Coordinates of C-alpha atoms and ligand atoms in Angstrom, one line a residue:
M167 CA 0.0 0.0 0.0
N168 CA 1.4 3.4 -0.9
C169 CA 1.8 6.2 1.6
G170 CA 1.1 9.9 1.4
E171 CA -2.2 11.6 2.1
S172 CA -4.4 9.5 -0.2
G173 CA -2.5 6.3 0.9
S174 CA -3.2 7.1 4.5
N175 CA -6.9 7.7 3.7
L176 CA -7.1 4.4 1.9
L177 CA -5.3 2.5 4.6
T178 CA -7.6 4.1 7.2
Q179 CA -10.6 2.9 5.3
V180 CA -9.5 -0.7 4.8
I181 CA -8.5 -1.0 8.5
K182 CA -12.0 0.3 9.6
K183 CA -13.7 -2.1 7.1
R184 CA -11.7 -5.0 8.5
A185 CA -12.4 -4.1 12.1
L186 CA -16.1 -4.1 11.4
A187 CA -15.8 -7.4 9.5
L188 CA -14.1 -8.9 12.6
G189 CA -17.2 -8.2 14.7
F190 CA -16.4 -4.9 16.3
Q191 CA -19.5 -2.7 16.2
A192 CA -17.7 0.6 15.8
V193 CA -14.2 1.8 15.1
G194 CA -12.6 5.3 15.2
I195 CA -9.2 6.8 14.8
A196 CA -7.6 9.3 17.3
A197 CA -4.3 11.2 16.8
A198 CA -1.5 10.5 19.3
S199 CA -2.2 13.8 21.0
A200 CA -5.4 12.2 22.4
L201 CA -3.1 10.3 24.8
Q202 CA -2.6 13.5 26.7
A203 CA -6.2 14.7 26.7
R204 CA -8.2 15.1 29.9
Q205 CA -5.0 14.6 32.0
P206 CA -5.8 17.5 34.3
E207 CA -9.1 15.8 35.2
L208 CA -7.3 12.5 35.8
T209 CA -4.6 14.2 38.0
Q210 CA -7.3 15.9 40.0
W211 CA -9.1 12.6 40.5
I212 CA -6.1 10.8 41.7
S213 CA -4.8 13.6 44.0
S214 CA -8.3 13.9 45.6
G215 CA -8.1 10.2 46.6
L216 CA -11.1 9.3 44.4
A217 CA -9.1 6.3 43.0
G218 CA -9.2 4.6 46.3
R219 CA -6.6 1.8 46.3
L220 CA -6.4 1.4 42.6
Q221 CA -2.7 1.3 42.5
Y222 CA -2.5 0.9 38.7
M223 CA -4.3 4.3 38.4
E224 CA -2.1 6.0 41.0
A225 CA 0.9 4.9 38.9
F226 CA -0.8 5.9 35.7
F227 CA 1.5 8.8 34.6
E228 CA 4.7 6.9 35.6
R229 CA 3.5 3.9 33.5
Q230 CA 2.5 6.1 30.6
S231 CA 5.8 7.8 30.4
R232 CA 7.5 4.4 30.4
L233 CA 5.2 3.3 27.6
Q234 CA 6.0 6.5 25.6
K235 CA 9.8 6.1 26.1
G236 CA 9.6 2.5 24.7
F237 CA 7.2 3.7 21.8
P238 CA 8.1 7.3 21.1
D239 CA 6.7 7.5 17.6
I240 CA 3.0 6.7 18.3
K241 CA 1.1 8.5 15.6
S242 CA -2.4 7.1 15.7
V243 CA -4.7 5.1 17.9
I244 CA -7.3 2.8 16.5
V245 CA -10.2 2.5 18.9
V246 CA -12.8 -0.3 18.7
A247 CA -16.1 -0.8 20.6
V248 CA -18.2 -3.9 21.0
P249 CA -21.5 -4.3 22.9
Y250 CA -21.6 -6.8 25.8
D251 CA -25.2 -6.7 26.9
S252 CA -27.1 -10.0 26.4
S253 CA -30.0 -9.2 28.7
P254 CA -33.5 -9.8 27.2
G255 CA -34.2 -6.1 27.5
V256 CA -35.8 -5.7 31.0
N257 CA -34.3 -7.3 34.1
P258 CA -35.6 -10.8 34.3
P259 CA -37.1 -11.8 37.7
R260 CA -34.6 -13.3 40.0
P261 CA -35.1 -15.5 43.1
P262 CA -34.0 -13.6 46.2
S263 CA -31.5 -16.4 47.0
T264 CA -29.0 -15.3 44.4
G265 CA -26.5 -12.5 44.1
R266 CA -26.4 -10.3 41.0
I267 CA -23.6 -10.0 38.5
A268 CA -23.1 -6.9 36.3
R269 CA -23.8 -7.5 32.6
Y270 CA -20.2 -7.0 31.5
A271 CA -19.2 -10.1 33.6
W272 CA -21.9 -12.6 32.5
G273 CA -19.7 -14.4 29.9
R274 CA -16.0 -15.0 29.3
D275 CA -13.2 -12.6 30.3
Y276 CA -13.5 -9.7 27.8
H277 CA -9.8 -8.9 27.8
R278 CA -9.0 -12.2 26.1
A279 CA -12.1 -12.3 23.9
M280 CA -11.3 -8.8 22.5
D281 CA -7.6 -9.4 22.2
K282 CA -8.1 -12.4 20.0
R283 CA -9.9 -10.3 17.4
L284 CA -7.6 -7.3 17.9
K285 CA -4.7 -9.7 17.1
K286 CA -6.4 -10.5 13.8
L287 CA -6.8 -6.8 13.0
E288 CA -3.1 -6.4 13.8
S289 CA -2.1 -9.2 11.4
F290 CA -4.3 -7.7 8.7
I291 CA -2.6 -4.3 9.1
R292 CA 0.8 -6.0 8.9
A293 CA -0.1 -7.7 5.7
Q294 CA -1.2 -4.3 4.2
V295 CA 2.0 -2.5 5.2
P296 CA 4.8 -5.1 5.0
D297 CA 7.7 -2.8 4.6
P298 CA 8.9 -1.2 6.9
P299 CA 7.0 -3.3 9.4
P300 CA 4.8 -0.9 11.5
R301 CA 4.9 -0.8 15.3
I302 CA 1.6 -1.9 16.8
L303 CA 0.6 -2.3 20.4
R304 CA -2.7 -3.9 21.4
S305 CA -4.5 -2.9 24.5
V306 CA -7.7 -3.9 26.3
D307 CA -7.3 -2.4 29.7
T308 CA -3.7 -3.6 29.6
S309 CA -1.8 -0.3 29.0
P310 CA -1.9 3.0 30.8
L311 CA -4.5 4.6 28.5
Q312 CA -7.7 6.5 29.3
E313 CA -9.6 4.4 26.8
R314 CA -12.9 6.3 27.2
V315 CA -11.0 9.6 26.3
L316 CA -9.5 7.9 23.3
A317 CA -12.9 6.7 22.2
E318 CA -14.4 10.1 22.8
L319 CA -11.8 11.8 20.6
S320 CA -12.1 9.2 17.9
G321 CA -15.8 10.0 17.6
L322 CA -17.1 6.8 19.1
G323 CA -19.3 8.4 21.7
F324 CA -19.7 11.1 24.4
F325 CA -19.0 11.2 28.2
G326 CA -22.2 10.7 30.2
K327 CA -22.6 12.2 33.7
N328 CA -22.2 8.7 35.0
T329 CA -18.6 8.8 33.5
C330 CA -19.5 6.0 31.0
L331 CA -18.9 6.6 27.3
I332 CA -22.3 6.5 25.5
R333 CA -23.1 6.0 21.9
P334 CA -26.1 8.1 21.0
N335 CA -27.7 5.2 19.1
G336 CA -26.2 2.3 21.0
G337 CA -26.1 3.1 24.7
S338 CA -23.2 2.5 27.0
F339 CA -23.1 -1.3 27.5
F340 CA -20.0 -1.8 25.4
F341 CA -16.3 -2.5 25.8
L342 CA -13.4 -0.6 24.4
G343 CA -10.1 -1.7 23.0
A344 CA -7.2 0.1 21.2
L345 CA -4.3 -0.4 18.9
L346 CA -1.4 2.1 19.1
T347 CA 0.6 2.5 16.0
N348 CA 3.3 4.5 14.3
L349 CA 1.2 4.5 11.1
E350 CA -0.2 7.9 10.0
L351 CA -4.0 7.4 9.8
V352 CA -6.7 9.9 9.3
P353 CA -8.2 10.9 12.6
D354 CA -12.0 11.1 13.2
E355 CA -13.8 14.1 14.6
P356 CA -15.4 13.8 18.1
I357 CA -19.2 13.9 18.1
R358 CA -21.1 16.8 19.6
W359 CA -23.6 15.3 22.0
D360 CA -24.3 15.4 25.8
C361 CA -26.7 14.3 28.5
G362 CA -28.8 17.5 28.4
A363 CA -30.6 18.2 31.6
C364 CA -30.9 14.6 32.7
T365 CA -29.5 13.6 36.1
L366 CA -31.1 10.1 36.5
C367 CA -27.8 8.3 37.1
L368 CA -26.7 10.7 39.9
E369 CA -30.1 10.2 41.6
A370 CA -30.1 6.5 41.2
C371 CA -26.6 5.6 42.5
P372 CA -27.3 4.0 45.8
T373 CA -24.0 4.9 47.4
Q374 CA -23.7 8.4 46.0
A375 CA -20.5 7.5 44.3
L376 CA -21.3 10.0 41.5
T377 CA -20.3 13.0 43.6
R378 CA -21.1 15.4 40.8
P379 CA -21.6 15.1 37.0
Y380 CA -18.6 13.3 35.4
E381 CA -16.9 12.5 38.7
L382 CA -16.9 9.1 40.3
D383 CA -15.6 8.4 43.8
A384 CA -14.3 4.8 43.3
R385 CA -14.2 4.3 47.1
R386 CA -18.0 4.4 47.2
C387 CA -18.7 2.6 43.9
I388 CA -20.2 -0.9 44.2
S389 CA -18.2 -2.0 41.2
Y390 CA -14.9 -1.0 43.0
L391 CA -16.1 -2.4 46.4
T392 CA -17.1 -5.8 44.9
I393 CA -14.3 -6.3 42.5
E394 CA -11.2 -4.2 43.3
L395 CA -11.3 -3.8 47.1
K396 CA -9.3 -6.6 48.8
E397 CA -10.1 -5.5 52.3
A398 CA -13.2 -5.0 54.5
V399 CA -16.0 -3.0 53.0
D400 CA -16.9 0.1 55.1
P401 CA -19.8 -1.1 57.3
E402 CA -21.8 2.0 56.3
L403 CA -21.7 1.1 52.7
R404 CA -22.5 -2.6 53.1
P405 CA -26.3 -2.1 53.3
L406 CA -26.3 0.0 50.2
M407 CA -24.7 -2.7 48.1
Q408 CA -28.0 -4.5 47.9
D409 CA -27.6 -7.9 46.2
W410 CA -24.7 -6.9 43.9
I411 CA -21.9 -9.5 44.3
F412 CA -19.8 -8.5 41.3
G413 CA -19.9 -5.1 39.7
C414 CA -23.0 -2.8 39.4
D415 CA -25.1 -1.6 36.5
I416 CA -27.5 0.8 38.2
C417 CA -26.2 4.1 36.7
Q418 CA -26.4 2.5 33.3
E419 CA -29.7 0.7 33.7
V420 CA -31.5 4.0 34.4
C421 CA -29.8 5.8 31.5
P422 CA -32.3 6.7 28.7
Y423 CA -29.7 5.9 26.1
N424 CA -29.7 2.3 27.2
R425 CA -33.5 1.8 26.7
K426 CA -32.8 0.9 23.2
G427 CA -29.1 0.0 23.7
L428 CA -27.4 -2.5 21.4
K429 CA -27.2 -6.1 22.3
T430 CA -24.1 -8.2 21.8
D431 CA -23.8 -10.8 19.1
W432 CA -20.5 -12.2 20.6
E433 CA -21.2 -15.6 22.0
E434 CA -18.4 -15.2 24.4
F435 CA -20.3 -12.5 26.3
G436 CA -23.6 -14.5 26.7
P437 CA -24.5 -15.9 30.2
E438 CA -24.1 -19.5 29.0
S439 CA -20.4 -18.9 28.2
G440 CA -19.5 -17.9 31.8
A441 CA -20.9 -17.4 35.3
G442 CA -24.2 -16.0 34.1
D443 CA -26.3 -13.1 35.5
Q444 CA -26.7 -14.5 39.0
I445 CA -25.2 -17.0 41.4
P446 CA -26.9 -18.8 44.2
L447 CA -25.5 -17.3 47.4
K448 CA -25.4 -20.8 49.0
E449 CA -23.0 -22.0 46.4
L450 CA -20.6 -19.1 47.2
L451 CA -20.9 -19.3 50.9
E452 CA -20.0 -23.0 50.7
C453 CA -17.0 -22.4 48.5
R454 CA -14.2 -22.9 50.9
S455 CA -11.2 -23.6 48.7
D456 CA -9.3 -21.7 45.9
E457 CA -9.3 -24.9 43.9
D458 CA -13.1 -25.1 43.9
F459 CA -13.3 -21.4 43.0
L460 CA -10.9 -21.9 40.1
K461 CA -12.9 -24.9 38.8
R462 CA -16.1 -22.9 38.8
F463 CA -14.9 -19.5 37.6
A464 CA -11.7 -20.0 35.5
G465 CA -11.8 -17.9 32.3
T466 CA -14.5 -15.5 33.6
P467 CA -14.1 -11.9 34.9
L468 CA -15.1 -13.1 38.4
M469 CA -11.5 -14.5 38.9
R470 CA -10.5 -10.9 39.6
A471 CA -12.3 -10.8 42.9
K472 CA -10.7 -14.1 44.0
R473 CA -12.5 -16.5 46.3
V474 CA -12.2 -14.3 49.4
G475 CA -13.7 -11.2 47.7
L476 CA -16.6 -13.1 46.1
V477 CA -17.5 -15.0 49.3
R478 CA -17.2 -11.7 51.3
N479 CA -19.7 -10.1 48.8
A480 CA -22.1 -13.1 49.1
A481 CA -22.1 -12.7 52.9
V482 CA -23.0 -9.0 52.5
A483 CA -25.8 -9.8 50.1
A484 CA -27.1 -12.5 52.4
G485 CA -27.1 -10.0 55.3
N486 CA -28.9 -7.4 53.1
S487 CA -31.6 -9.9 52.2
R488 CA -32.4 -10.1 56.0
D489 CA -33.7 -13.6 55.3
P490 CA -33.4 -16.0 58.2
Q491 CA -32.8 -18.9 55.7
W492 CA -29.2 -17.8 55.6
I493 CA -28.6 -18.1 59.4
P494 CA -27.3 -21.7 59.4
I495 CA -25.0 -21.3 56.5
L496 CA -23.6 -18.0 57.7
G497 CA -23.0 -19.7 61.1
E498 CA -21.1 -22.4 59.3
T499 CA -19.1 -19.8 57.3
L500 CA -18.3 -18.0 60.6
L501 CA -16.9 -21.2 62.1
K502 CA -15.3 -22.8 59.1
D503 CA -14.0 -20.3 56.5
S504 CA -10.3 -20.0 56.6
S505 CA -10.4 -16.2 55.8
P506 CA -10.7 -13.7 58.7
L507 CA -12.2 -11.2 56.2
V508 CA -14.9 -13.6 55.2
R509 CA -15.7 -14.5 58.8
Q510 CA -15.9 -10.8 59.7
H511 CA -18.5 -10.2 57.0
A512 CA -20.4 -13.3 57.9
A513 CA -20.7 -12.0 61.5
W514 CA -21.9 -8.7 60.1
A515 CA -24.5 -10.5 58.0
L516 CA -25.8 -12.4 61.0
E517 CA -26.1 -9.2 63.0
R518 CA -28.0 -7.5 60.1
I519 CA -30.5 -10.4 60.0
G520 CA -30.7 -9.8 63.7
T521 CA -33.1 -12.5 64.8
A522 CA -32.7 -14.2 68.2
E523 CA -31.2 -17.3 66.5
A524 CA -28.7 -15.2 64.6
M525 CA -27.7 -13.3 67.7
Q526 CA -27.3 -16.5 69.6
I527 CA -24.9 -17.9 67.1
L528 CA -22.8 -14.7 67.3
S529 CA -22.7 -14.8 71.0
N530 CA -21.6 -18.4 71.0
V531 CA -18.7 -17.6 68.8
R532 CA -17.6 -14.4 70.5
Ligands
LIG1383 C1 -10.4 2.5 36.8 C2 -11.6 1.9 36.0 C3 -12.8 1.7 36.8 C4 -12.9 2.1 38.2 C5 -13.2 3.6 38.2 C6 -14.3 4.1 37.3 C7 -14.1 5.4 36.7 N1 -15.2 6.1 36.4 O1 -13.0 5.9 36.4 C8 -14.1 1.2 38.7 C9 -13.6 0.0 39.3 C10 -15.1 1.9 39.7 C11 -14.8 0.9 37.4 C12 -16.1 0.6 37.2 C13 -16.7 0.3 36.0 N2 -16.1 0.0 34.8 CO1 -14.2 0.5 34.5 N3 -12.5 1.0 34.0 C14 -11.5 1.6 34.7 C15 -10.3 1.9 33.7 C16 -9.2 0.9 34.0 C17 -9.7 3.3 33.8 C18 -10.8 4.5 33.8 C19 -10.2 5.8 34.1 O2 -9.3 6.3 33.3 N4 -10.6 6.5 35.2 C20 -10.1 7.7 35.5 C21 -11.2 8.7 35.9 C22 -10.6 10.1 36.2 O3 -12.0 8.8 34.8 P1 -13.5 9.2 34.8 O4 -14.1 9.1 36.2 O5 -14.2 8.5 33.7 O6 -13.4 10.8 34.5 C23 -13.3 11.3 33.2 C24 -14.5 11.9 32.7 O7 -15.5 12.1 33.7 C25 -14.0 13.2 32.0 N5 -14.6 14.4 32.5 C26 -14.3 15.1 33.6 N6 -15.0 16.2 33.7 C27 -15.8 16.3 32.6 C28 -16.7 17.3 32.1 C29 -17.3 17.1 30.9 C30 -18.3 18.1 30.5 C31 -17.1 15.9 30.1 C32 -17.8 15.7 28.8 C33 -16.2 15.0 30.6 C34 -15.5 15.2 31.8 O8 -12.6 13.3 32.2 C35 -12.2 12.4 33.3 C36 -10.8 11.9 32.9 O9 -10.8 11.2 31.8 C37 -11.0 1.7 32.3 C38 -10.1 1.1 31.2 C39 -9.1 2.1 30.7 N7 -7.8 1.8 30.8 O10 -9.5 3.2 30.3 C40 -12.2 0.8 32.6 C41 -13.5 1.1 31.9 C42 -13.7 2.6 32.0 N8 -14.5 0.4 32.7 C43 -15.5 -0.1 32.0 C44 -16.6 -0.7 32.6 C45 -17.5 -1.6 31.6 C46 -16.9 -0.5 33.9 C47 -18.2 -0.9 34.6 C48 -19.5 -0.6 33.8 C49 -18.2 -2.3 35.1 C50 -19.4 -2.7 36.0 N9 -20.6 -2.9 35.5 O11 -19.2 -2.8 37.2 C51 -18.2 0.1 35.8 C52 -18.8 1.5 35.5 C53 -18.8 2.4 36.6 C54 -18.9 3.9 36.1 N10 -20.0 4.5 36.3 O12 -17.9 4.3 35.5 C55 -15.3 0.2 30.5 C56 -16.2 1.3 30.1 C57 -16.9 1.3 28.8 C58 -17.8 2.5 28.6 N11 -18.8 2.3 27.7 O13 -17.7 3.5 29.2 C59 -13.7 0.5 30.4 C60 -13.4 1.5 29.3 C61 -13.0 -0.8 30.2 C62 -13.1 -1.3 28.7 N12 -11.9 -1.6 28.2 O14 -14.1 -1.4 28.1 N13 -13.9 1.0 36.3
LIG1384 S1 -21.7 1.5 39.2 FE1 -23.3 1.5 40.8 S2 -22.3 2.3 42.6 FE2 -20.9 2.7 40.9 S3 -21.5 4.8 40.3 FE3 -22.8 3.5 39.0 S4 -24.6 3.2 40.3 FE4 -23.1 4.1 41.6
LIG1385 S1 -28.7 8.8 33.0 FE1 -28.9 10.8 32.1 S2 -27.3 12.0 33.0 FE2 -26.8 9.9 33.4 S3 -25.4 9.3 31.7 FE3 -27.5 8.8 31.1 S4 -28.3 10.6 30.0 FE4 -26.5 11.2 31.1

């Protein structure tokens, strides 16, 4: 393929066409300068402590400068999006004995699923431009990039007040991935769109993690608490976590743009490919070994919480149900689980259920 302005244009077009043929729902190009965009907001977020204990975000700038030293001639970023929602539209009724999983985690791990197809896109580009071989780096959450900012600047969507990137005709239930390259491609224009006067997500967030439009306090976000936090959950936040045991979708479920949001056609993201949309709390509370956990959840996003995190979350959900059916099993967990963190949350759950039987078990143990 020849270079020059028309060559770049042609290359950009064939890359985009190939990305869509590979199953990505949308693709856009950002110039390398997009890597530096919205950095003051990120700096402010980190320095105000809103990142909580997300160490990979605290080290963001250090990691990004290392990336740029190793790859100083980045010229373009190819950004792809793919919907992951496989719900039937409305929330299907769920028995109260299960814990809820956020949509993004119903199927297989998205990092791997997306990387497989990004790898094919990379090979395609290499075949188009054999000499000199271009530099290409694939990333799905694996590099210090603000993927939503890159997607915003490549015209894929706009920032919602819930901080998610939204596509006006597709909603926000989609993943992002990127290819950094030294090829000169034709950048897209950002789209001009916003939330208007709507504030539904800010009102609906049960923990008030959305402290103001476009600002999320990770320390209060159920997604962070159930997935990233490796320690005890603040007892004041536990009742607000409801029955979410992995992630949270509330600020997206209420969003008008998701009423007619796009559904996924990737089999990997369907509930039958992974853990599904709900898990019986009993199954989790009885999971006492890392081997059993691995057997059940290998290859799914739930591995990130590890056994201890997920059983901790199940104990909180059981407590929040206030259903006495959980008393015997929480009592067993309190006696038998090897993790002090899990035992501590099981004790809290018994106290929250609060019947005479629950309090008796607690006083026997204490
Ligand atoms: C850290 C992180 C988290 C953290 C923090 C979330 C957050 N809002 O930052 C936690 C663990 C809480 C989290 C949760 C979720 N995450 Co997450 N997460 C990331 C990660 C790794 C970095 C995000 C980041 O840069 N945060 C930094 C802060 C400062 O960004 P921010 O809060 O969005 O603030 C920006 C905007 O508000 C904007 N801004 C500020 N002021 C203003 C003013 C105006 C007018 C405008 C327009 C914009 C604007 O600038 C800020 C800086 O960029 C990305 C992957 C990646 N490498 O990019 C995935 C990613 C953002 N997560 C993703 C997903 C799917 C989720 C969940 C939906 C999962 C779930 N169901 O539980 C939730 C959504 C929660 C939410 N409301 O955002 C997707 C989002 C896709 C999309 N359509 O937006 C990403 C892109 C992963 C991926 N590859 O697909 N996540
Ligand atoms: S994901 Fe849940 S807890 Fe986090 S900001 Fe949205 S509604 Fe709030
Ligand atoms: S719920 Fe309303 S304010 Fe929140 S992201 Fe959606 S459109 Fe924007």
